[in-house]
C-alpha positions as CSV (number, residue, x, y, z in Angstrom):
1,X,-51.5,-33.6,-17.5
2,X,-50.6,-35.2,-14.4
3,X,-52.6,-33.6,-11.6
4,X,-51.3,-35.3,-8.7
5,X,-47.6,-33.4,-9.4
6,X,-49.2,-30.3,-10.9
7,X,-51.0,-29.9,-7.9
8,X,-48.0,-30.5,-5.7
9,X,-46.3,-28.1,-7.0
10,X,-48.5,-25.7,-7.6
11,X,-49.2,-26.4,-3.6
12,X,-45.7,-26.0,-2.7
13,X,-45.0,-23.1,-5.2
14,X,-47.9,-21.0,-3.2
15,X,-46.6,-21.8,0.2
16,X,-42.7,-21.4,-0.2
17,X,-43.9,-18.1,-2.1
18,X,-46.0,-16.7,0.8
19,X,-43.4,-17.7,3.4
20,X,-40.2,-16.1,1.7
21,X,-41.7,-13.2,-0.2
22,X,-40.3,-10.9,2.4
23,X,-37.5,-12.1,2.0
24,X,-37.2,-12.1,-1.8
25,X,-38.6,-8.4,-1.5
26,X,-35.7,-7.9,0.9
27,X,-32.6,-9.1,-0.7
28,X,-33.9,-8.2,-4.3
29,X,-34.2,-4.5,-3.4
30,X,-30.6,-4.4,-1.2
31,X,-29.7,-6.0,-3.8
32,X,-30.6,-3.2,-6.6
33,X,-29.5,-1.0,-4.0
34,X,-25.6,-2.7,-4.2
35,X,-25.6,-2.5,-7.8
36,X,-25.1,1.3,-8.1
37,X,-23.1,1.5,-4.9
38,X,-20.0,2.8,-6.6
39,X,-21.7,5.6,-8.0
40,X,-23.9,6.7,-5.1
41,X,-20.6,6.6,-3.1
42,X,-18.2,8.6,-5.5
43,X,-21.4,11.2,-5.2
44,X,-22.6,11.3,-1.1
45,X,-18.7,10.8,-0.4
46,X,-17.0,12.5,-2.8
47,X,-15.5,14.6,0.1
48,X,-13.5,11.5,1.3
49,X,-12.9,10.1,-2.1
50,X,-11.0,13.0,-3.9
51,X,-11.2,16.0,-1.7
52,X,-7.8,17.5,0.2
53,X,-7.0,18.1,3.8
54,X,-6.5,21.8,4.8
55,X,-3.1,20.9,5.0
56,X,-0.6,20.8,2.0
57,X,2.7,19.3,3.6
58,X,4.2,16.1,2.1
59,X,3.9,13.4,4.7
60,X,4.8,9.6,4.2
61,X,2.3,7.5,4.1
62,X,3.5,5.4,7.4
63,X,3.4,9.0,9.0
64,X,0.4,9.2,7.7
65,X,-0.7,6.3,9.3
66,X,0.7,7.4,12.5
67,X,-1.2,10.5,12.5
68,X,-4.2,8.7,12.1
69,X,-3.9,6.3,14.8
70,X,-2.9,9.5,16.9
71,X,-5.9,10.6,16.4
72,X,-8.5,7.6,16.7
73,X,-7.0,6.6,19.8
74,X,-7.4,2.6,20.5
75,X,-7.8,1.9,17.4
76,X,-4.8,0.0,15.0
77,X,-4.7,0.0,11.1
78,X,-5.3,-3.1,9.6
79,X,-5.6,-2.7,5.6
80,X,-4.3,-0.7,3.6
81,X,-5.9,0.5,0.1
82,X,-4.1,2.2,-2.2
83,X,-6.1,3.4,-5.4
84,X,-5.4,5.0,-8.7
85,X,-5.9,8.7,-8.9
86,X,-8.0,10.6,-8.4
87,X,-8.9,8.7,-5.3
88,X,-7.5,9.0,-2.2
89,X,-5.8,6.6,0.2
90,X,-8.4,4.6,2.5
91,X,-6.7,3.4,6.2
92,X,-9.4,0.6,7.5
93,X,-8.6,0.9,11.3
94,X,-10.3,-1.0,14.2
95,X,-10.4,-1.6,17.8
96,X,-11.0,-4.8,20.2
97,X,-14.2,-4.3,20.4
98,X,-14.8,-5.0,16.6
99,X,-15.6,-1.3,15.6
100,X,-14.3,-0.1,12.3
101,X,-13.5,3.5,10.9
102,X,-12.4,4.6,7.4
103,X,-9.9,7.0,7.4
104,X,-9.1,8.7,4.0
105,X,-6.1,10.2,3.2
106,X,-5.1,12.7,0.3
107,X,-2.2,13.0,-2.0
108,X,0.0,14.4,0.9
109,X,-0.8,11.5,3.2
110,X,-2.9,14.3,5.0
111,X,-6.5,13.2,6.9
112,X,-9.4,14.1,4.5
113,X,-12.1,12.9,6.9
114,X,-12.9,9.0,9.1
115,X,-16.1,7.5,8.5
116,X,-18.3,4.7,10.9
117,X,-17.5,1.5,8.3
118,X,-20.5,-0.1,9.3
119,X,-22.7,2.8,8.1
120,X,-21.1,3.1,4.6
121,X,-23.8,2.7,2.1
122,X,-22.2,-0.2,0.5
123,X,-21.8,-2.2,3.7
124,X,-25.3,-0.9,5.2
125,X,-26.7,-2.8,1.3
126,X,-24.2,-5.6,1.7
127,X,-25.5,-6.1,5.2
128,X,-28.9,-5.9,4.9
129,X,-28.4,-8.3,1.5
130,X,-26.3,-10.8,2.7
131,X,-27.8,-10.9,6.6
132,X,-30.8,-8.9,6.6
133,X,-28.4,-6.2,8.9
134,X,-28.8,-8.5,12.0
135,X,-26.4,-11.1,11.3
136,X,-25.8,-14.4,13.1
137,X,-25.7,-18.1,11.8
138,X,-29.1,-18.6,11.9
139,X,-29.9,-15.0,10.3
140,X,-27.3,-16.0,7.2
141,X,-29.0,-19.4,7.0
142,X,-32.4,-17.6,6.7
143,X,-31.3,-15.6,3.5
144,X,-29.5,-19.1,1.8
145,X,-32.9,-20.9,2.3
146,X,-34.8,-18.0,0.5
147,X,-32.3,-18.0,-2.0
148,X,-32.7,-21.7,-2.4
149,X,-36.3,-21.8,-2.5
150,X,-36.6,-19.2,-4.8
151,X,-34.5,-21.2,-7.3
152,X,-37.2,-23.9,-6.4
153,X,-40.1,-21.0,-7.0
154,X,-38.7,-20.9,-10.8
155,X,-38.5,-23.9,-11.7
156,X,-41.9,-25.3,-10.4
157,X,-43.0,-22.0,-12.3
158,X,-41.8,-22.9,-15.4
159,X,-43.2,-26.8,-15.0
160,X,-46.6,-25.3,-14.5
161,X,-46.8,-22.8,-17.3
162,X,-45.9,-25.3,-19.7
163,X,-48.0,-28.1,-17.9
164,X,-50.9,-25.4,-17.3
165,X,-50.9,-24.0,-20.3
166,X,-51.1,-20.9,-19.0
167,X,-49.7,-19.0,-22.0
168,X,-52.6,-20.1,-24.3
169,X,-54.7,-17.5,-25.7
170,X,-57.9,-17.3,-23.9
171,X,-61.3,-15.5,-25.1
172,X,-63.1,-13.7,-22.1
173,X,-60.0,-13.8,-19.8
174,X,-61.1,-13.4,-16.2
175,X,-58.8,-11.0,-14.5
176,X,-57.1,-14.1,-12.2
177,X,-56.1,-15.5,-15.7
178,X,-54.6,-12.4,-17.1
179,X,-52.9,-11.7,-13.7
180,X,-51.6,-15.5,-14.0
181,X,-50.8,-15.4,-17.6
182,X,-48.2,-11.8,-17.1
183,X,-46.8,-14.0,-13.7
184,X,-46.0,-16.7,-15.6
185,X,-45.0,-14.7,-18.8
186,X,-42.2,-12.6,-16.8
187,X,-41.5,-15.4,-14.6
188,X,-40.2,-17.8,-17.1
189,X,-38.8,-14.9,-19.2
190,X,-36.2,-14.3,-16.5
191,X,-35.9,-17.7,-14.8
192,X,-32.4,-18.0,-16.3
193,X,-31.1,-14.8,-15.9
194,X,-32.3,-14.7,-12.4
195,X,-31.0,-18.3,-11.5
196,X,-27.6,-17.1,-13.0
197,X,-27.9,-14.2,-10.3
198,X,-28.7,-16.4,-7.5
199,X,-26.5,-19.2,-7.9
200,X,-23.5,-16.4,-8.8
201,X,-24.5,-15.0,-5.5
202,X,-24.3,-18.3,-3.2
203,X,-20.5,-18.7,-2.9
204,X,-20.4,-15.7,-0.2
205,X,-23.2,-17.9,1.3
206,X,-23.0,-19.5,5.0
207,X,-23.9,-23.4,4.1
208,X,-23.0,-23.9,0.8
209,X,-20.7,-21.1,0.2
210,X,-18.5,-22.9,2.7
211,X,-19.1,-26.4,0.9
212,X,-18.0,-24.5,-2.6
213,X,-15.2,-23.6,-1.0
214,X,-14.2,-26.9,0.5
215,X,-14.4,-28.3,-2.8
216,X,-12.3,-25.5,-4.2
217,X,-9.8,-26.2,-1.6
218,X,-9.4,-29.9,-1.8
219,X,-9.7,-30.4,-5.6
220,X,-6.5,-28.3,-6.7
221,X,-7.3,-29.2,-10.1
222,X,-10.9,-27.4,-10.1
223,X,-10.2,-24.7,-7.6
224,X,-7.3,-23.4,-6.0
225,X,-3.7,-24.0,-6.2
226,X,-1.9,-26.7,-4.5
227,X,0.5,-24.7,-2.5
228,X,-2.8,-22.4,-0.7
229,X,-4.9,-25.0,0.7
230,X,-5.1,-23.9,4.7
231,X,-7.5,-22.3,6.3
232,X,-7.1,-18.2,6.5
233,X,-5.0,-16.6,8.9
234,X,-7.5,-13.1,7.4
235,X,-11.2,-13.0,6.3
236,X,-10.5,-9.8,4.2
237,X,-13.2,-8.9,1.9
238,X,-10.8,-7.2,-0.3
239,X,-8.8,-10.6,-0.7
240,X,-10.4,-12.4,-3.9
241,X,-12.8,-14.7,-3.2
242,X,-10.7,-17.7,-4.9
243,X,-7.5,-17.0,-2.2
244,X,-9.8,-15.1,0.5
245,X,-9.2,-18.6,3.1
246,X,-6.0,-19.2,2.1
247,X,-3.1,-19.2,4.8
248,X,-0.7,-16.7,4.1
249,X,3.2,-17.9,3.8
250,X,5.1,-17.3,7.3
251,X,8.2,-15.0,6.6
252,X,11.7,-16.2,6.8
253,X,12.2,-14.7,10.1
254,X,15.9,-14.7,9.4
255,X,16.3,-11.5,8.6
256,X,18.5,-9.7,10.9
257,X,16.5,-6.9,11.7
258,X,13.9,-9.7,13.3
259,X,15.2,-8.9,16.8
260,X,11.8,-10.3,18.6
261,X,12.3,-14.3,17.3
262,X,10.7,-15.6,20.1
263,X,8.2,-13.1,21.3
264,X,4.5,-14.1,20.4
265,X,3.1,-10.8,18.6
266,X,-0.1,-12.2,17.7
267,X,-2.7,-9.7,18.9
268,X,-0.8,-6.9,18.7
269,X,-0.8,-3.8,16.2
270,X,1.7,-4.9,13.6
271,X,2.0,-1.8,12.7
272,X,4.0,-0.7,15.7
273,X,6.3,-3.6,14.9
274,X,10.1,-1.5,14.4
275,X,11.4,-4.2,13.0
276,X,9.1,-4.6,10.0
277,X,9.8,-3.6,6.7
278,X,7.3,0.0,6.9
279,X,4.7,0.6,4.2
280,X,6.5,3.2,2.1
281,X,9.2,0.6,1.8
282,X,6.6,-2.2,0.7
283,X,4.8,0.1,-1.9
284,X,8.0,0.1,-3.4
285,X,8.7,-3.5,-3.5
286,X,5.2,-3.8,-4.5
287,X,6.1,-1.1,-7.7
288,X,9.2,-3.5,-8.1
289,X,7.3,-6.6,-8.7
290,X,5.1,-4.7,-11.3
291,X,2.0,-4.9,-9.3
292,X,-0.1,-1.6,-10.2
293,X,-3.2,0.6,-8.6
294,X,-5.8,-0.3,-7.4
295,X,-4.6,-2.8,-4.7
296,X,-4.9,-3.9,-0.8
297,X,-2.6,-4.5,1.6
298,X,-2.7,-6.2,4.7
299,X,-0.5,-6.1,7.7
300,X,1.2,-9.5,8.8
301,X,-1.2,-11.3,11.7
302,X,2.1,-11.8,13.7
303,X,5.7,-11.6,13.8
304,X,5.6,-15.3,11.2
305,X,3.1,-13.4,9.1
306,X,3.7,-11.7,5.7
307,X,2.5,-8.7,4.5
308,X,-0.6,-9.8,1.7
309,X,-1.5,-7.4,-1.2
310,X,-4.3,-8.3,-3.3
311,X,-6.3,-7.2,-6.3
312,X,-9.7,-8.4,-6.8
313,X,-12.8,-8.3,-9.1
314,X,-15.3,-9.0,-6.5
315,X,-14.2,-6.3,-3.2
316,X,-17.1,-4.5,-2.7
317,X,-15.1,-1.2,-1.8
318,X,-15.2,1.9,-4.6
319,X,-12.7,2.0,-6.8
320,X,-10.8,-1.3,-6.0
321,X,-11.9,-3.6,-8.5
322,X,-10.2,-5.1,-11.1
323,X,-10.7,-7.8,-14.4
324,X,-11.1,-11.0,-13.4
325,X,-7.8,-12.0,-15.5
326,X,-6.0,-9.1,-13.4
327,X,-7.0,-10.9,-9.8
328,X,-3.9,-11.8,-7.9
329,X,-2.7,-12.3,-4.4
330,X,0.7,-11.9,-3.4
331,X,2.9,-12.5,-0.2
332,X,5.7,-10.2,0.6
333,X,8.2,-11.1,3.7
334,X,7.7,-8.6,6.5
335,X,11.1,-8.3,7.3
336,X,12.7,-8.0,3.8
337,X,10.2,-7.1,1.7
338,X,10.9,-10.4,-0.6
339,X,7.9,-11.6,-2.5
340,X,7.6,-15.1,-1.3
341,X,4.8,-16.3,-3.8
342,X,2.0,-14.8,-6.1
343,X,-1.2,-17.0,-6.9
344,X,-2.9,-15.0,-10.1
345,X,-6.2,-16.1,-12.5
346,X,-3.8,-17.9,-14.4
347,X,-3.5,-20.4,-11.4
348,X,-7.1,-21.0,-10.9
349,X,-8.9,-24.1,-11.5
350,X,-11.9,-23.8,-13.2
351,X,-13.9,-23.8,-9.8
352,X,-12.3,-20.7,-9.0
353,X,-12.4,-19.2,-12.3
354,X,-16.3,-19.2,-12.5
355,X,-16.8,-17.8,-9.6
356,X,-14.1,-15.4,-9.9
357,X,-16.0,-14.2,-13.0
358,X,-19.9,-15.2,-11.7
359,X,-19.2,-12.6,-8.4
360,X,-18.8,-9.6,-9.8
361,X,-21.6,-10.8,-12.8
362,X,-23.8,-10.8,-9.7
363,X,-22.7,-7.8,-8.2
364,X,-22.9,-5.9,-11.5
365,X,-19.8,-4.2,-11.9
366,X,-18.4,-6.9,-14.7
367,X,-18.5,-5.5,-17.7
368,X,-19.2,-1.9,-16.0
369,X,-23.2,-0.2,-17.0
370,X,-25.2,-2.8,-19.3
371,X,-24.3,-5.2,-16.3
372,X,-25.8,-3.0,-13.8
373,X,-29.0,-2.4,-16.4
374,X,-29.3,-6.2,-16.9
375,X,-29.2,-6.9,-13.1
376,X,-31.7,-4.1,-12.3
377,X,-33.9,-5.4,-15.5
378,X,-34.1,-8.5,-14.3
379,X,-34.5,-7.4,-10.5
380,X,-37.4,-5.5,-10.9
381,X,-39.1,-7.9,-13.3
382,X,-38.4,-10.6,-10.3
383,X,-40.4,-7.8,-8.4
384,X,-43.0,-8.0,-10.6
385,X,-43.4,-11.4,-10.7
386,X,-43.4,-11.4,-7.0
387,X,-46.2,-8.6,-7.3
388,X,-48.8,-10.4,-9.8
389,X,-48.5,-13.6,-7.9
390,X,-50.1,-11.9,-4.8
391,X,-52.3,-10.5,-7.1
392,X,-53.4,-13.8,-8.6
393,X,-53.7,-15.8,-5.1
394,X,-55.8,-12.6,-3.9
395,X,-57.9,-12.7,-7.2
396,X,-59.0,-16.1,-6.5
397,X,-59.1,-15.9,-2.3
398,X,-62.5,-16.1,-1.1
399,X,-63.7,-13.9,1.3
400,X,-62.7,-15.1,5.1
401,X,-61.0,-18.3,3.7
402,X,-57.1,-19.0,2.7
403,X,-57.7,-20.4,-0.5
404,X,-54.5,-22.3,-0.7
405,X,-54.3,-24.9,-3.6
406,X,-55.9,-28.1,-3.3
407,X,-53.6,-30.6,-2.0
408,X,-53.0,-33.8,-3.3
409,X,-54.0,-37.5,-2.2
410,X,-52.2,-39.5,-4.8
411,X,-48.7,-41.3,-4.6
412,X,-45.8,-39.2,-4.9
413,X,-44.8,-39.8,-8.2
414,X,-41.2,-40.9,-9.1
415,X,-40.6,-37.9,-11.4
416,X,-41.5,-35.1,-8.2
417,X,-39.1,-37.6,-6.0
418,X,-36.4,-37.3,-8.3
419,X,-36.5,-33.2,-8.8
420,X,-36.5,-33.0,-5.4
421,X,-33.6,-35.2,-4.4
422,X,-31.9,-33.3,-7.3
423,X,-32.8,-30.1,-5.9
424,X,-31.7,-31.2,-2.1
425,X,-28.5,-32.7,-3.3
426,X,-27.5,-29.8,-5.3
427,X,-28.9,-27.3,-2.3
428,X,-27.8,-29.4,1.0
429,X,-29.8,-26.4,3.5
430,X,-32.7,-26.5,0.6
431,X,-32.7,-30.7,1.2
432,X,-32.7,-30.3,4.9
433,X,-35.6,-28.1,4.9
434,X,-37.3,-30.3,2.4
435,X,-37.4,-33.2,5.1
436,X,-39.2,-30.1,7.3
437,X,-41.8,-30.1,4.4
438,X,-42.5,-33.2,3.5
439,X,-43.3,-34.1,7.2
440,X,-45.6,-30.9,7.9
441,X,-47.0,-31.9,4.4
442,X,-47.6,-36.0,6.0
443,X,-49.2,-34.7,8.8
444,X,-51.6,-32.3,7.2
445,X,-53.1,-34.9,5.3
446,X,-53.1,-37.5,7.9
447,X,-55.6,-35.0,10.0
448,X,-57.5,-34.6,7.1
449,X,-58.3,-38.5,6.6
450,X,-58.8,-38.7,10.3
């Protein structure tokens, strides 16, 4: 066995492990939490989701809409989603300061109830999951690097069971060796379900996630089609991830009813725009072009804009998600209700495609419950894993020392060099942090020699 790169590792291993385990513990339990979001929702907010208003007369929907913004004053609708029975309407409505509300309406376009968005179960999971509830760059790059290093934490694993030996029978096990034998059992038993999870999760990532998307965006052929390659004019979750940073088509803006030609609207509450087509209107064009339930739709960004309705398999909103081959985003003209263009599955690139089918994999809602029991199978034994490696480095700690693994005086040897450049160049944040290492690691054993 060669020492000098079991030893790095296993050196390595123990000290990305101790640094990122709460971190691991963090987004692997938001994470189970996410997974059975839809149910815990259609059960704590069944009220909102398929209850009725006290009042039973037929409104329109855009009166609807009016009634709502009548009474959330300061606030301006800015989605729309419309779901198959028996759930009810959901308005998303927000304000300049950046707060959102739900509002729910019910089959007469009557208010059911308004919720705080950002205290939603879902979004309180998705929060704490994707930026620990804080938020910020630096917070988002936090939870990539953990996810990176944890794809590093498997693999060195798996190296050192096999290297180690660690699965070989053993008479007289001591209780460090059983406790290492079920961590490296478990731990190489899920390393490839768990690095499908991970590496499904990263496109929604700050570093990389943008990179993916770049890529996606630039190479036509393995991402997105030619014709939406511009940056977003909306950062809608609900939009699929493939079109999500797409520009939107401007409208003609020659329809005769566009009285305001020249007058700059962006800012304003689209909604209040007289001259646009109104939603009732749209939800028929939208019924005319055979798009069906569930489905979003997004007011134009300005008096250009179009009116965007989207189904997607990866929304994270109840009741709104569809098949991967039944994700579509299409662009209606404000004015006329014209559908300008459509981009479906069908028009993916293969970029797109994977992802459009390795999101909702990771949010387990794919192919509906044995998803969700695979995920939290494989979450838990991550847990595990997690919980019999602090109980090996604590079965071998000696009392009032840190017991960290030996380190290493020996070359670097060309096969650890190339893993890692392998590991940085598929992982740019992971490779940058890897520099961070390597020189903390040069300097530790430069004081030793001295």
């Amino acid at each position: 066995m060669n020492k000098g790169l079991y030893n790095r590792f296993w050196r390595w291993h123990f000290y990305a492990a101790l640094f990122i385990t709460p971190l691991l513990l963090t987004l692997t339990l938001s994470g189970i939490g996410f997974l059975f979001y839809t149910n815990v929702e259609n059960n704590v907010y069944d009220d909102y989701f398929f209850g009725d208003s006290t009042y039973s007369e037929q409104l329109t929907i855009d009166e609807g809409i009016a009634k709502a913004k009548e009474q959330n004053e300061g606030y301006s609708v800015s989605k729309i989603i419309v779901l198959d029975d028996p759930y009810n309407t959901r308005l998303t409505m927000g304000n300049k300061e950046g707060d959102e509300k739900y509002v729910f309406l019910d089959e007469h376009n009557q208010i059911v109830g308004t919720q705080n968005a950002k205290y939603t179960f879902a979004n309180i999971m998705r929060n704490v999951h994707s930026s620990l509830f804080v938020g910020g760059t630096v917070v988002n790059y936090l939870v990539e690097l953990a996810a990176c290093w944890a794809i590093f934490l498997l693999i060195t694993g798996v190296y050192m069971t096999f290297k180690g030996k660690v699965l070989k029978k053993k008479q007289n096990a001591s209780t460090r060796q059983k406790n290492k034998k079920w961590h490296a059992l478990v731990g190489t038993i899920i390393t490839i379900p768990m690095l499908v999870i991970i590496l499904t999760g990263l496109p929604w990532s700050a570093f990389m996630g943008n990179f993916i998307y770049i890529a996606s965006q630039e190479h036509p052929s393995i991402g997105n089609p030619e014709k939406q390659v511009n940056p977003p004019t909306s950062d809608m979750s609900e939009i699929p991830w493939a079109t999500r940073k797409n520009a939107a088509p401007a409208s003609s803006n020659d329809d005769p009813h566009a009285l305001h030609k020249g007058m700059n609207m962006s800012g304003m509450d689209m909604s209040d725009n007289e001259n646009m087509l109104n939603v009732h209107q749209l939800m028929l064009k939208v019924e005319d072009a055979n798009i069906s339930k569930p489905y979003s739709i997004i007011y134009p960004s300005d008096e250009e804009g179009v009116y965007t309705v989207a189904k997607s398999s990866n929304t994270g909103v109840t009741g709104l998600d569809v098949s991967p081959y039944d994700e579509m985003t299409s662009y209606f003209d404000q004015y006329s209700g014209k559908l300008i263009s459509k981009a479906g599955y069908e028009d993916y690139g293969i970029l797109a495609k994977w992802f459009t089918w390795g999101i909702p994999l990771h949010e387990g809602h794919l192919f509906g419950w044995p998803n969700k029991i695979i995920n939290l199978i494989v979450c838990l034994a991550f847990v595990f894993v997690i919980f019999w490696g602090i109980k090996t480095w604590l079965s071998r700690k000696k009392k009032g020392e840190f017991s960290a693994p030996p380190s290493t005086s020996k070359g670097t040897s060309i096969g650890f060099i190339i893993i890692m450049i392998l590991l940085g160049i598929a992982m740019p944040l992971f490779g940058i942090s890897l520099l961070l290492v390597l020189l903390v690691e040069t300097f530790m054993l430069v004081k030793q020699k001295i």
